[in-house]
Tab-separated table of C-alpha atoms in Angstrom:
chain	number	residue	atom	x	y	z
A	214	UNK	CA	179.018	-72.303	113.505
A	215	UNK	CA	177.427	-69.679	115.565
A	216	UNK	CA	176.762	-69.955	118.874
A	217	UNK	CA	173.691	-67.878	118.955
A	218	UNK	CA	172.075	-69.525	115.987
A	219	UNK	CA	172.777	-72.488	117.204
A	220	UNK	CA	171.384	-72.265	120.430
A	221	UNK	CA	168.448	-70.508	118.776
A	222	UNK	CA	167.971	-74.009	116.606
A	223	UNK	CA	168.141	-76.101	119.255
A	224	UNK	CA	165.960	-74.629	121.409
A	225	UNK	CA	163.224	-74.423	118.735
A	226	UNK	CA	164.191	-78.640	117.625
A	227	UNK	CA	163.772	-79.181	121.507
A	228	UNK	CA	160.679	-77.784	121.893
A	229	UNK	CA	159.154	-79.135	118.566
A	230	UNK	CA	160.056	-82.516	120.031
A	231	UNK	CA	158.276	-81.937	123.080
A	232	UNK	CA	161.099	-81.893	125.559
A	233	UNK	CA	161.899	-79.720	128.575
A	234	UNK	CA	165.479	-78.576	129.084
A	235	UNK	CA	165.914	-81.492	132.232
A	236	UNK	CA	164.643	-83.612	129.777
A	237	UNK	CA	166.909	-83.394	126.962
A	238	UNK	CA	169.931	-83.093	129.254
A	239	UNK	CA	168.676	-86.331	131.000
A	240	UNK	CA	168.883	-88.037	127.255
A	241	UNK	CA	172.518	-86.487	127.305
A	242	UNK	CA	173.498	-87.067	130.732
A	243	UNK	CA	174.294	-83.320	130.984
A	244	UNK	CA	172.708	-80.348	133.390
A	245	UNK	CA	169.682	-78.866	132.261
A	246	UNK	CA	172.237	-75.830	132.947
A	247	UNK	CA	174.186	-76.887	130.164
A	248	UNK	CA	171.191	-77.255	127.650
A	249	UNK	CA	170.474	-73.448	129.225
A	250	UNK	CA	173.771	-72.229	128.079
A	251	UNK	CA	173.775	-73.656	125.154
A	252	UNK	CA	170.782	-71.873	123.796
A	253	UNK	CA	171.292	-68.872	125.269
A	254	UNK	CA	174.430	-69.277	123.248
A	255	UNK	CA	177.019	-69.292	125.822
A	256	UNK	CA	178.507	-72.274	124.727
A	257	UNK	CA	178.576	-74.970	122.200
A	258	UNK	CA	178.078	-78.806	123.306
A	259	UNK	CA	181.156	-80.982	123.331
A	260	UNK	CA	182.244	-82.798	120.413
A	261	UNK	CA	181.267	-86.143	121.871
A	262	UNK	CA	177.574	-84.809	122.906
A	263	UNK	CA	176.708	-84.138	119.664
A	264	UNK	CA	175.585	-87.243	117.743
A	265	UNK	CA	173.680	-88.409	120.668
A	266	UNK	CA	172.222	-84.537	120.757
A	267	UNK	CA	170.918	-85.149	116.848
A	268	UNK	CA	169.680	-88.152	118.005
A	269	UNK	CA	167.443	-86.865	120.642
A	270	UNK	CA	166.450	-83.871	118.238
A	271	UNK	CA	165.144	-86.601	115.635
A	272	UNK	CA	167.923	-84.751	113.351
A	273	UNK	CA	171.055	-86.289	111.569
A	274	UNK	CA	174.478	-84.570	112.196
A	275	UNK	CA	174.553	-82.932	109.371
A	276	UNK	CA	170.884	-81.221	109.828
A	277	UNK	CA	172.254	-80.505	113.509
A	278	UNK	CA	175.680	-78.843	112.766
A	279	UNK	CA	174.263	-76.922	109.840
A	280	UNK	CA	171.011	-75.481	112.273
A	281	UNK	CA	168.660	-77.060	109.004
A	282	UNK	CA	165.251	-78.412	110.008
A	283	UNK	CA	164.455	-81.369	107.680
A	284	UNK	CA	160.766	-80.342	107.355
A	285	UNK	CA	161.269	-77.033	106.248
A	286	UNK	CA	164.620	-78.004	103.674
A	287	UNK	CA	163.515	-78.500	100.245
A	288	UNK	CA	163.101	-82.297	98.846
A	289	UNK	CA	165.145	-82.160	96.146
A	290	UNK	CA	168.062	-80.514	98.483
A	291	UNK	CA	170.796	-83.143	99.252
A	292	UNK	CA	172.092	-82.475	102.553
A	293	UNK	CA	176.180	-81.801	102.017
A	294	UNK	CA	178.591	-83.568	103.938
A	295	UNK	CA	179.882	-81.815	107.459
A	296	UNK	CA	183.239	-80.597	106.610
A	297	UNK	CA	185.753	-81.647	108.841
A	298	UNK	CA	186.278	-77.596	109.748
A	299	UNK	CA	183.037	-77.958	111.582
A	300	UNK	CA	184.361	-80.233	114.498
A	301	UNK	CA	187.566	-78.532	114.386
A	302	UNK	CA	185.452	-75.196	115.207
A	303	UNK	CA	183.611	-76.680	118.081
A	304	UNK	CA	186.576	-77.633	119.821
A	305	UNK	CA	188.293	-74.474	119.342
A	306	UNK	CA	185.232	-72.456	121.294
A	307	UNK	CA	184.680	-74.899	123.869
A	308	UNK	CA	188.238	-74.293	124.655
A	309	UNK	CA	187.811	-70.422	124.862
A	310	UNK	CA	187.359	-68.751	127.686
A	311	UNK	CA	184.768	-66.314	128.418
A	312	UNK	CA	186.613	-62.905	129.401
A	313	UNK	CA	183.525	-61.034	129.768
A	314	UNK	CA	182.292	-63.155	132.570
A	315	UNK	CA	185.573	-63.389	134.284
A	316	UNK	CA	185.936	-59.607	133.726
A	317	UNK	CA	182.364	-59.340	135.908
A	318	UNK	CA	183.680	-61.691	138.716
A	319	UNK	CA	186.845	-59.681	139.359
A	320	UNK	CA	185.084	-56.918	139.757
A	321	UNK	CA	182.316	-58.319	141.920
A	322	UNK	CA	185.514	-59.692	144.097
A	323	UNK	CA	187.244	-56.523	144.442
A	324	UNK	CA	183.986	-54.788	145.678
A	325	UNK	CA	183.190	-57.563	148.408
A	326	UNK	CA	186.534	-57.333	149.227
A	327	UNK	CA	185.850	-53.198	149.962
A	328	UNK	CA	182.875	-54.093	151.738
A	329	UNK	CA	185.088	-56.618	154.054
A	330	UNK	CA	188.266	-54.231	154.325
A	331	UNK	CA	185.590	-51.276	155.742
A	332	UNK	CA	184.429	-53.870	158.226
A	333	UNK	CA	186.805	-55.930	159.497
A	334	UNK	CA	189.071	-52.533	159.545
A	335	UNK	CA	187.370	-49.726	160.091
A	336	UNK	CA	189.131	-46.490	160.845
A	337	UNK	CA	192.505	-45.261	159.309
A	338	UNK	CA	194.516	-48.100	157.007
A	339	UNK	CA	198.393	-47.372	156.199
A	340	UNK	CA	199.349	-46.932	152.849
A	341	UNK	CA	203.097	-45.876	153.091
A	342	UNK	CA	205.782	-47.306	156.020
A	343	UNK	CA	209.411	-45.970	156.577
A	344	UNK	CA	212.487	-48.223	157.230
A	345	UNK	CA	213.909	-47.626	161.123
A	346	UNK	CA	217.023	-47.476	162.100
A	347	UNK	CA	216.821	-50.953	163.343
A	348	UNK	CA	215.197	-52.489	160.215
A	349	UNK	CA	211.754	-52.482	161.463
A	350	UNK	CA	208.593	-50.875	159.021
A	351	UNK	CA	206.796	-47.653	160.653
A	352	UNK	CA	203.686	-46.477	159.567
A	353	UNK	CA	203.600	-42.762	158.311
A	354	UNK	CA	201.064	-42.542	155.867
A	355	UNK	CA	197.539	-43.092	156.805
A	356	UNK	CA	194.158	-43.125	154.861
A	357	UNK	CA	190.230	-43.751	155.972
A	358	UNK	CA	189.107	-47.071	155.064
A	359	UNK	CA	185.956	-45.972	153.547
A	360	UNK	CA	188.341	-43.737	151.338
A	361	UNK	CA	190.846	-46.640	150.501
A	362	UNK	CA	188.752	-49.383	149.544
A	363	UNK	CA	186.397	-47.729	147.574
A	364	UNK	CA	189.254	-46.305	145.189
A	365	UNK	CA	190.665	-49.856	144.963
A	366	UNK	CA	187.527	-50.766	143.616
A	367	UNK	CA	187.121	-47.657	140.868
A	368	UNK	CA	190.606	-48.741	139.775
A	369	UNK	CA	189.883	-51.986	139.606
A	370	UNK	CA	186.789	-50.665	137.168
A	371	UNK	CA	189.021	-49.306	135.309
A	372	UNK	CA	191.559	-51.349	134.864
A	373	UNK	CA	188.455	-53.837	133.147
A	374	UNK	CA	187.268	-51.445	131.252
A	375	UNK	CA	190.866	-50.869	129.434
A	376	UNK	CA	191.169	-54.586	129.415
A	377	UNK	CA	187.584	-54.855	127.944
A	378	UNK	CA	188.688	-51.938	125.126
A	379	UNK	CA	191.917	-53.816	124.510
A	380	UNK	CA	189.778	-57.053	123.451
A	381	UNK	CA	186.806	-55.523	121.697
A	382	UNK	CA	189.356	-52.636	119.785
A	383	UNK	CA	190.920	-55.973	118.620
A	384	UNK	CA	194.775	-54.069	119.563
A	385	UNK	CA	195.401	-57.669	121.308
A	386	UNK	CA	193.772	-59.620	118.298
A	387	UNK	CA	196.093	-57.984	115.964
A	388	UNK	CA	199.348	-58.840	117.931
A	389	UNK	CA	198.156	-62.431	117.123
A	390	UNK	CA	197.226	-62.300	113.617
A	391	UNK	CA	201.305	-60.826	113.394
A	392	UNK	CA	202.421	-63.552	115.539
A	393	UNK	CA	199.686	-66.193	113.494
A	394	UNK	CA	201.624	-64.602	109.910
A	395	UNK	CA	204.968	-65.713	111.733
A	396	UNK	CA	204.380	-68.973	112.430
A	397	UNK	CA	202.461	-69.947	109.975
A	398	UNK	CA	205.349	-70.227	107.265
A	399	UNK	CA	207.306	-71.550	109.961
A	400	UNK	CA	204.269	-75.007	109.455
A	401	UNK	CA	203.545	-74.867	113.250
A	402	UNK	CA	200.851	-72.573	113.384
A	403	UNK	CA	198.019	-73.450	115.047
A	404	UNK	CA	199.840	-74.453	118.434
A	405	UNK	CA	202.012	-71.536	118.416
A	406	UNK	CA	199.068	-68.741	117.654
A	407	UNK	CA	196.613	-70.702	120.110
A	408	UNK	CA	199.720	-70.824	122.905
A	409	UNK	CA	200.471	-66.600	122.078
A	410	UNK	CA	196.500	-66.115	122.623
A	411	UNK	CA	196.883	-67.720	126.183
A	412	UNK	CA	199.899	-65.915	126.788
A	413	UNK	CA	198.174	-62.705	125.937
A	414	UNK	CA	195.119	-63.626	127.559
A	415	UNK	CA	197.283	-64.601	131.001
A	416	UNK	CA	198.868	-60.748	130.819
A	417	UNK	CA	195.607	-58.867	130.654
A	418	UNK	CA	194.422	-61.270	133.225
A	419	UNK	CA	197.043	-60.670	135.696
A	420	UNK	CA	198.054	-57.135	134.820
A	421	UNK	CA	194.508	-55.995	134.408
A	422	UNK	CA	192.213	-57.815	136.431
A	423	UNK	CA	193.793	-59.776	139.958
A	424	UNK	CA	196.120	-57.718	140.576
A	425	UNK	CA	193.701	-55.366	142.769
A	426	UNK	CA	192.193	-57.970	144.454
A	427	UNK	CA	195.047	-59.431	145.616
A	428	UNK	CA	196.421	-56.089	146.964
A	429	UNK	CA	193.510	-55.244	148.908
A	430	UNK	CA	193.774	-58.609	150.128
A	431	UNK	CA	197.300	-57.631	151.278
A	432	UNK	CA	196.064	-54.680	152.870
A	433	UNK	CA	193.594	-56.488	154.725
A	434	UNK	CA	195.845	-58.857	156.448
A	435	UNK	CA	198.597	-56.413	157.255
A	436	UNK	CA	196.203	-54.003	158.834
């Protein structure tokens, strides 16, 4: 099922019902946020929420998870069993993680964290030290702040953006269709491909993504 024309569907059932978002998500015990996301098709509703969503719709499941509006389905069209697939589908992307959005937050991080480093330490910041002869770190290389920060935060741009061309190039998506081949004649598959997914998704996380934040949080604190 597709997000998008899902959400589309509901939010046309909803308002041919005559509900308001708050009001649907009331029905549901949900956030009218959720209901939002849901038809802007950000996210699909829990496996639990959905008879009681087709209920509320005046729909039956099937009419729900196949986006079909009774009125406008032909009489003489049976409606077709939901395959089992379908649930199995929705669970899969509720468990998925939007990258996209978490891509946007690290970067809106490592620019407040600029904006904090050029205040709270404004002047020259240390970027290299030299061992003594007594063991003790010396200062010798020396930056601007309003130089420093701001190229954390380009390289933390960048370091999205080839994270961002990684996922939409499909490079990463292709490592686990190999590793997916693999275990699937090994009769494990699906745990195996969906734990290599997180695994991949961790990497480009950490390699890609926090790892600038946390450094200019470390050069915060030890200037």
């Amino acid at each position: 099922m597709d997000a998008k024309t899902f959400g589309a569907f509901l939010a046309r059932m909803r308002k041919s019902q005559g509900l308001t978002q708050a009001e649907l998500a009331q029905q549901l015990h949900v956030t009218d946020k959720a209901v939002s996301r849901w038809e802007r098709g950000v996210g699909l509703p829990d496996i639990n929420t959905l008879e009681p969503l087709a209920d509320a719709l005046g729909l039956t499941l099937a009419d729900l998870m196949h986006c079909r509006d009774p009125q406008e389905a032909d009489e003489a069209d049976i409606a077709p069993e939901v395959p089992l697939e379908d649930f199995f589908t929705l669970l899969r992307r509720q468990q998925s993680i939007d990258w996209r959005s978490v891509r946007a937050v690290l970067f809106w991080l490592s620019a407040a964290l600029a904006i904090w480093g050029i205040l709270a330490c404004p002047g020259r910041m240390a970027v290299h030290w030299r061992t003594l002869s007594n063991g003790n770190l010396q200062a010798d290389g020396w930056l601007p702040s309003w130089v420093f920060f701001p190229l954390f935060v380009g390289i933390e741009f960048l370091s999205l953006e080839l994270w961002n061309n990684f996922e939409q190039t499909g490079y990463y998506r292709h490592w686990g269709e190999i590793g997916a081949s693999v275990t699937r004649s090994m009769n494990f598959c699906s745990p195996t491909v969906r734990l290599w997914k997180f695994v991949l998704d961790l990497l480009f996380f950490f390699g890609f993504g926090f790892v600038v934040p946390c450094a200019e949080m470390m050069a915060i604190l030890i200037n």
